[in-house]
Coordinates of C-alpha atoms in Angstrom, one line a residue:
M3 CA -5.0 0.8 -31.2
P4 CA -8.9 0.1 -29.5
G5 CA -10.3 3.2 -29.2
V6 CA -8.1 5.5 -30.7
L7 CA -10.5 6.0 -34.0
P8 CA -12.6 9.2 -32.6
V9 CA -9.1 11.1 -31.9
L10 CA -8.1 10.3 -35.4
V11 CA -11.1 12.3 -36.6
S12 CA -11.3 15.2 -34.6
L13 CA -7.7 15.3 -35.9
A14 CA -7.7 14.6 -39.1
A15 CA -10.8 18.0 -39.5
L16 CA -8.3 19.8 -36.9
L17 CA -5.4 19.1 -39.9
A18 CA -8.0 19.3 -42.6
L19 CA -9.1 23.0 -42.2
N20 CA -6.1 24.3 -41.5
L21 CA -3.8 23.0 -44.2
W22 CA -6.4 23.2 -47.1
P23 CA -7.8 26.2 -48.2
N24 CA -9.8 25.8 -50.7
G25 CA -11.8 23.2 -48.0
R26 CA -12.2 25.6 -45.7
M27 CA -13.7 28.8 -48.2
V28 CA -16.3 25.6 -48.7
V29 CA -17.4 25.3 -45.3
E30 CA -16.2 29.2 -43.8
P31 CA -20.3 30.1 -44.1
Y32 CA -20.8 26.8 -42.1
L33 CA -18.5 27.4 -38.7
P34 CA -20.5 29.7 -36.7
A35 CA -23.6 26.9 -36.0
L36 CA -20.9 24.1 -35.8
P37 CA -20.3 24.5 -31.6
W38 CA -23.7 24.4 -31.9
L39 CA -24.4 21.4 -33.6
V40 CA -21.4 19.4 -31.9
L41 CA -22.4 20.2 -28.1
G42 CA -26.5 19.4 -29.5
L43 CA -25.4 16.3 -31.0
G44 CA -22.8 15.1 -28.6
L45 CA -25.4 16.1 -25.1
A46 CA -28.0 14.3 -27.0
L47 CA -25.6 10.9 -27.7
A48 CA -24.3 11.0 -24.1
W49 CA -28.4 11.7 -22.6
R50 CA -29.2 8.1 -24.9
F51 CA -27.2 6.3 -24.1
N52 CA -26.6 8.1 -20.5
R53 CA -23.4 8.7 -20.7
G54 CA -22.2 11.9 -18.0
R55 CA -18.4 11.9 -18.7
P56 CA -18.4 13.1 -22.4
A57 CA -21.5 15.6 -21.3
L58 CA -19.5 16.6 -18.8
A59 CA -16.5 17.1 -21.3
L60 CA -18.7 18.5 -24.2
C61 CA -19.9 21.5 -21.6
L62 CA -16.2 21.9 -20.2
L63 CA -14.7 22.7 -24.0
A64 CA -17.8 24.9 -24.8
A65 CA -16.6 26.8 -21.0
G66 CA -12.8 26.5 -22.7
A67 CA -13.9 28.0 -26.2
V68 CA -15.2 31.3 -24.6
P69 CA -11.4 32.8 -23.1
A70 CA -10.4 31.7 -26.8
G71 CA -12.9 33.5 -28.0
W72 CA -13.3 36.9 -25.7
L73 CA -13.4 36.4 -22.0
D74 CA -10.2 37.2 -21.8
L75 CA -9.9 39.9 -24.6
A76 CA -12.3 41.9 -22.5
G77 CA -10.7 41.8 -19.1
Q78 CA -13.4 40.4 -17.1
V79 CA -12.0 38.6 -15.2
A80 CA -7.5 38.7 -15.6
H81 CA -5.7 36.3 -15.5
S82 CA -8.7 33.8 -17.7
R83 CA -6.0 32.2 -19.7
E84 CA -3.7 30.5 -17.6
L85 CA -7.4 29.9 -14.9
F86 CA -8.2 27.6 -17.9
A87 CA -5.5 26.4 -19.5
L88 CA -4.9 24.8 -15.9
L89 CA -9.1 23.9 -15.2
L90 CA -9.6 23.1 -18.7
P91 CA -7.1 19.9 -18.6
A92 CA -6.8 19.1 -15.2
S93 CA -11.1 18.6 -15.5
L94 CA -9.8 16.1 -18.0
V95 CA -8.2 14.6 -17.1
V96 CA -9.8 14.1 -14.0
L97 CA -13.0 12.9 -15.9
V98 CA -10.3 10.0 -17.5
W99 CA -9.6 8.1 -14.2
L100 CA -13.5 8.6 -12.4
P101 CA -15.6 5.2 -13.5
E102 CA -19.3 6.0 -15.5
R103 CA -21.3 6.9 -13.2
G104 CA -24.1 8.4 -16.0
L105 CA -25.6 11.5 -17.1
I106 CA -28.6 11.6 -14.6
S107 CA -28.3 9.6 -11.6
L108 CA -27.8 11.4 -9.1
S109 CA -24.0 10.8 -8.5
G110 CA -23.9 12.5 -12.2
L111 CA -25.5 15.6 -10.6
L112 CA -23.0 15.9 -8.0
R113 CA -20.0 15.3 -10.2
T114 CA -21.4 18.8 -12.6
L115 CA -21.8 20.2 -8.8
G116 CA -18.0 19.5 -8.2
F117 CA -17.2 21.1 -10.9
A118 CA -19.0 23.5 -11.5
G119 CA -18.2 24.9 -7.3
L120 CA -15.2 24.1 -8.6
W121 CA -14.2 26.2 -11.8
A122 CA -17.4 29.8 -9.9
T123 CA -14.7 29.2 -6.9
V124 CA -11.4 29.6 -8.7
F125 CA -12.6 32.3 -10.7
T126 CA -14.5 33.9 -8.2
A127 CA -10.4 34.1 -6.1
A128 CA -9.2 35.2 -9.3
S129 CA -11.8 37.8 -8.8
F130 CA -11.0 39.7 -5.8
R131 CA -6.9 38.5 -5.8
P132 CA -5.8 39.4 -9.5
D133 CA -2.2 39.9 -8.1
A134 CA -2.2 37.1 -5.9
V135 CA -2.8 34.7 -9.0
R136 CA -0.2 36.3 -11.3
Q137 CA 2.1 35.8 -8.6
I138 CA 1.9 31.4 -8.5
L139 CA 1.9 31.9 -12.1
D140 CA 5.2 34.6 -12.0
W141 CA 7.1 31.9 -9.6
Q142 CA 10.3 30.4 -11.5
P143 CA 12.0 28.1 -9.3
V144 CA 15.2 29.5 -10.5
S145 CA 16.2 33.5 -11.5
S146 CA 17.7 32.9 -14.3
L147 CA 18.5 30.0 -17.1
P148 CA 21.6 30.0 -19.1
F149 CA 20.3 30.4 -22.6
N150 CA 17.9 32.9 -23.6
V151 CA 14.4 31.8 -24.2
V152 CA 10.3 32.5 -23.4
L153 CA 8.7 29.9 -21.2
P154 CA 5.1 29.7 -20.1
S155 CA 4.2 29.8 -16.5
F156 CA 6.1 27.7 -14.5
I157 CA 3.8 26.2 -12.4
L158 CA 1.8 25.6 -16.0
L159 CA 4.0 23.2 -17.4
L160 CA 4.5 21.1 -14.6
A161 CA 0.6 20.8 -14.5
W162 CA 0.9 20.0 -17.2
L163 CA 3.8 17.9 -17.0
L164 CA 2.2 16.5 -14.4
L165 CA -1.6 16.0 -15.5
G166 CA -0.1 13.9 -19.1
L167 CA 1.8 11.5 -17.3
L168 CA -1.8 11.3 -15.3
A169 CA -3.8 11.1 -18.8
C170 CA -1.3 8.6 -20.0
Y171 CA -2.0 6.1 -17.0
G172 CA -5.2 6.5 -17.4
L173 CA -5.8 5.6 -20.8
Y174 CA -2.5 1.9 -20.3
R175 CA -5.0 1.1 -16.8
A176 CA -7.9 1.8 -19.0
G177 CA -7.9 3.1 -22.3
G178 CA -10.5 2.7 -24.0
P179 CA -12.7 5.6 -27.1
I180 CA -13.9 7.7 -24.4
E181 CA -10.8 7.7 -22.0
W182 CA -8.8 8.7 -25.7
A183 CA -11.1 11.4 -26.1
L184 CA -12.0 13.2 -22.9
A185 CA -7.5 13.0 -23.0
F186 CA -7.3 14.5 -26.8
A187 CA -10.0 17.2 -25.6
A188 CA -7.8 18.2 -22.5
L189 CA -5.1 18.6 -25.7
A190 CA -6.1 19.6 -28.0
G191 CA -8.7 21.8 -25.7
T192 CA -5.3 23.7 -24.0
V193 CA -4.2 24.3 -27.4
A194 CA -5.7 26.4 -28.7
L195 CA -6.2 28.7 -25.6
Y196 CA -2.5 29.4 -26.6
W197 CA -3.3 29.1 -31.3
S198 CA -5.7 27.9 -32.9
W199 CA -3.7 27.2 -36.0
Q200 CA -6.1 29.1 -39.4
I201 CA -9.2 28.6 -38.0
S202 CA -11.5 30.6 -35.4
P203 CA -10.9 29.1 -31.1
L204 CA -14.4 28.6 -31.5
T205 CA -14.1 26.1 -34.4
W206 CA -11.2 24.8 -33.1
F207 CA -12.7 23.3 -29.5
A208 CA -15.3 22.6 -32.2
L209 CA -14.0 20.1 -33.9
V210 CA -11.3 18.6 -30.8
G211 CA -16.4 18.7 -29.5
L212 CA -16.1 15.1 -32.6
A213 CA -14.1 13.0 -30.4
P214 CA -16.0 12.7 -27.3
A215 CA -19.5 12.6 -29.4
I216 CA -17.6 9.6 -32.6
A217 CA -16.4 7.9 -28.2
L218 CA -20.1 7.0 -28.0
V219 CA -20.5 6.3 -31.1
E220 CA -18.1 3.8 -31.2
M221 CA -18.5 2.7 -27.2
S222 CA -21.8 2.1 -28.5
H223 CA -21.0 0.3 -31.5
G224 CA -19.1 -2.3 -29.0
L225 CA -21.3 -2.8 -26.9
A226 CA -22.9 -4.5 -29.0
F227 CA -20.5 -6.5 -31.4
H228 CA -18.5 -7.3 -27.7
D229 CA -18.6 -9.3 -25.4
E230 CA -17.3 -6.8 -22.3
L231 CA -16.4 -9.6 -19.7
T232 CA -14.8 -12.2 -23.1
G233 CA -13.3 -10.1 -25.6
L234 CA -14.8 -12.0 -27.6
P235 CA -17.0 -10.8 -30.3
G236 CA -21.1 -11.4 -29.2
R237 CA -23.4 -13.3 -31.4
R238 CA -25.0 -9.7 -33.0
A239 CA -21.3 -10.0 -34.7
L240 CA -21.4 -13.2 -35.2
N241 CA -24.4 -13.3 -37.5
E242 CA -22.9 -10.4 -39.3
A243 CA -20.3 -12.9 -40.8
L244 CA -22.7 -15.8 -41.4
E245 CA -24.6 -13.2 -43.5
R246 CA -21.1 -11.7 -45.3
I247 CA -19.5 -15.5 -46.5
A248 CA -21.6 -16.6 -49.2
G249 CA -19.5 -20.1 -49.9
R250 CA -18.9 -22.8 -47.8
Y251 CA -17.7 -22.3 -43.9
S252 CA -17.9 -24.4 -41.2
L253 CA -18.8 -23.4 -37.8
A254 CA -18.3 -25.3 -34.1
M255 CA -20.3 -24.8 -31.5
V256 CA -19.0 -24.7 -27.9
D257 CA -19.9 -25.4 -25.1
I258 CA -17.9 -25.8 -21.2
D259 CA -18.4 -28.2 -19.4
H260 CA -20.2 -29.0 -16.1
F261 CA -20.4 -24.8 -16.1
K262 CA -24.3 -24.1 -13.9
Q263 CA -21.7 -26.1 -11.0
F264 CA -19.0 -23.8 -11.1
N265 CA -21.1 -21.6 -10.7
D266 CA -23.2 -23.2 -7.9
R267 CA -20.0 -24.2 -5.9
Y268 CA -17.3 -21.6 -6.3
G269 CA -19.6 -18.1 -6.8
H270 CA -19.3 -16.6 -10.2
D271 CA -15.7 -14.7 -10.0
V272 CA -15.0 -18.1 -10.5
G273 CA -17.4 -18.9 -13.4
D274 CA -16.5 -15.4 -15.2
Q275 CA -12.5 -16.3 -15.0
V276 CA -13.3 -19.2 -16.1
L277 CA -15.0 -17.6 -19.1
K278 CA -12.3 -15.5 -19.8
M279 CA -10.0 -18.6 -19.7
V280 CA -11.2 -20.6 -22.1
A281 CA -12.3 -17.6 -24.1
G282 CA -8.3 -16.5 -24.3
R283 CA -7.6 -20.2 -25.1
L284 CA -10.5 -20.2 -28.4
A285 CA -9.1 -16.8 -28.8
G286 CA -6.2 -18.6 -30.8
V287 CA -8.1 -20.9 -33.2
G288 CA -5.9 -21.2 -35.6
A289 CA -6.6 -22.4 -39.5
G290 CA -8.5 -19.5 -40.5
G291 CA -10.9 -19.1 -37.6
R292 CA -12.4 -16.9 -35.4
A293 CA -13.8 -17.3 -31.6
Y294 CA -17.5 -15.6 -30.9
R295 CA -19.6 -15.6 -27.6
Y296 CA -22.7 -17.3 -27.7
G297 CA -24.0 -16.8 -25.0
G298 CA -24.4 -18.1 -21.3
E299 CA -21.7 -20.8 -21.5
E300 CA -22.2 -21.4 -25.2
F301 CA -18.7 -19.9 -27.8
T302 CA -19.2 -20.0 -31.5
L303 CA -15.5 -21.7 -34.0
L304 CA -16.3 -19.5 -37.4
F305 CA -13.9 -20.8 -40.2
P306 CA -14.8 -19.4 -43.6
G307 CA -14.1 -20.9 -47.0
R308 CA -12.9 -24.2 -44.8
S309 CA -14.6 -28.3 -45.2
L310 CA -14.9 -30.7 -42.2
A311 CA -12.7 -32.6 -43.1
T312 CA -9.2 -29.3 -42.8
V313 CA -10.9 -28.4 -39.7
E314 CA -12.0 -31.2 -37.1
Q315 CA -7.7 -31.5 -36.3
E316 CA -8.1 -28.3 -34.9
V317 CA -11.2 -28.3 -32.9
D318 CA -9.9 -30.7 -31.3
R319 CA -6.7 -28.9 -30.7
I320 CA -7.7 -26.4 -29.1
R321 CA -10.3 -28.4 -27.5
V322 CA -7.2 -30.6 -25.4
E323 CA -5.6 -27.0 -24.8
V324 CA -8.4 -25.9 -23.0
E325 CA -8.1 -28.9 -20.7
Q326 CA -4.3 -28.8 -20.0
A327 CA -4.5 -25.9 -18.7
G328 CA -7.1 -26.1 -16.1
F329 CA -8.1 -23.4 -13.6
I330 CA -6.0 -22.2 -10.1
L331 CA -8.7 -22.1 -7.6
R332 CA -7.1 -19.0 -5.3
R333 CA -8.5 -17.9 -2.1
R334 CA -8.4 -15.2 -0.1
Y335 CA -7.4 -17.1 3.0
Q336 CA -4.6 -18.6 1.5
R337 CA -2.7 -14.7 1.7
P338 CA -3.0 -13.2 5.0
R339 CA -3.0 -9.4 5.9
N340 CA 0.6 -9.7 7.7
K341 CA 3.6 -10.9 6.8
P342 CA 3.9 -13.5 9.5
A343 CA 7.6 -14.3 11.4
K344 CA 8.6 -17.8 9.8
P345 CA 5.5 -17.3 6.9
K346 CA 4.5 -21.0 6.2
K347 CA 4.0 -23.4 3.8
P348 CA 2.2 -22.6 1.3
R349 CA -0.8 -25.0 0.9
E350 CA -0.6 -26.9 -2.7
Q351 CA -3.0 -24.8 -4.9
R352 CA -6.6 -26.6 -5.9
R353 CA -6.5 -26.8 -9.0
L354 CA -10.3 -26.7 -11.0
S355 CA -10.5 -29.5 -14.5
V356 CA -12.0 -27.2 -17.3
T357 CA -12.8 -29.3 -20.0
V358 CA -15.8 -28.1 -23.0
S359 CA -17.5 -30.2 -25.7
M360 CA -17.8 -28.8 -29.3
G361 CA -20.4 -29.6 -32.1
V362 CA -19.1 -29.3 -35.3
A363 CA -21.3 -27.6 -38.7
E364 CA -19.8 -27.5 -42.0
R365 CA -22.4 -26.1 -44.5
K366 CA -24.2 -27.2 -47.1
K367 CA -25.6 -25.7 -50.9
G368 CA -28.0 -23.0 -49.9
E369 CA -28.0 -23.7 -46.9
A370 CA -29.4 -21.0 -43.9
A371 CA -26.7 -20.1 -41.1
D372 CA -29.6 -21.1 -38.3
Q373 CA -29.8 -24.8 -39.8
V374 CA -25.5 -25.2 -39.6
I375 CA -25.9 -24.1 -35.7
K376 CA -29.3 -26.1 -35.4
R377 CA -26.4 -29.4 -36.6
A378 CA -23.9 -28.1 -34.9
D379 CA -26.0 -27.9 -31.9
Q380 CA -27.2 -31.1 -32.7
A381 CA -23.5 -32.3 -32.8
L382 CA -22.8 -30.9 -29.6
Y383 CA -25.5 -32.3 -27.9
R384 CA -24.5 -36.0 -29.0
A385 CA -21.1 -35.0 -27.6
K386 CA -22.4 -33.9 -24.3
K387 CA -24.2 -37.0 -24.1
A388 CA -20.8 -39.6 -25.5
G389 CA -20.4 -38.1 -21.9
R390 CA -18.2 -34.8 -22.4
N391 CA -15.2 -33.8 -23.6
R392 CA -14.7 -34.5 -27.0
V393 CA -15.3 -33.3 -30.1
V394 CA -18.1 -34.9 -32.8
S395 CA -19.6 -33.7 -36.3
A396 CA -22.7 -32.9 -38.3

């Protein structure tokens, strides 16, 4: 499942320190510096990649460590633990849903001020009216239960349930590494406010903060090696894959025919949809091949360990599949805003023909990767000169 690596690393660190006493004794002298190290590293990565949500999450976790460490025990604000147990997961779940607007921007500044203002307002109100806070937290929908059990505040339970549902739907909607890290931080940070097991609360929060920090690294890796529009590995991933292959391989350079005309006539939105449709078909390539986004409207199919003769049939099958799939052009004016009393018979949707041309080459003994790509490109050029929508071998 994409995006869960930061969560797994943070969770593994938590379990290791709790379940491995000898290991905890080895690293214990360094644990006091861990929160500052994680916070500094995470904020540096957030600044480097201009990501506001992970930076805010780390600051919220740092704030959450305060009541777990000393604020609630000192009694400076009544019911601080319960208030943090409500504000911390709520703020982190909101970050799951908010789009990324950057760290150094007006939007990022307004978000920071908004969260700070909300937290300050809640704690200020609680300091002036602790009796009202206790009355809200102690409210129960029923006076007694048929079984004897001690439950937390009903309001907190209801809030956690709602936040859990919102977090799950947010992950379903856009479950990238940042979103997974934020959702995990909301859960684990709330747990730490009540129970930190065998380690100090500050250490627990520091290890939870590893998730947003590592998510930034994974996100940067994804941006470098994967194409965001099509979801295919990018050109850098192709270059690394070629470097790892020592023996024989074949590759096909694929180009969408007349793609510039799609963009000029129907707009870039339609062009993007065409790119995604073609990428989806190429991603289903067989014969041990893998599809890459080479750049623009050009793609690459790489077949490690395969000869030219063994991949030509599969490459042509993909070409035919793209041609038969076509592309349905849906115009906005075809769907009225208000449902008419007598719906008109729908017009036939316009089906656009999408085809691809391909040039295939097999690596010769001792041949460099750029030479193989060059020969495949030359074969692709001949396919276009011959009328497009065909496969030509080098």
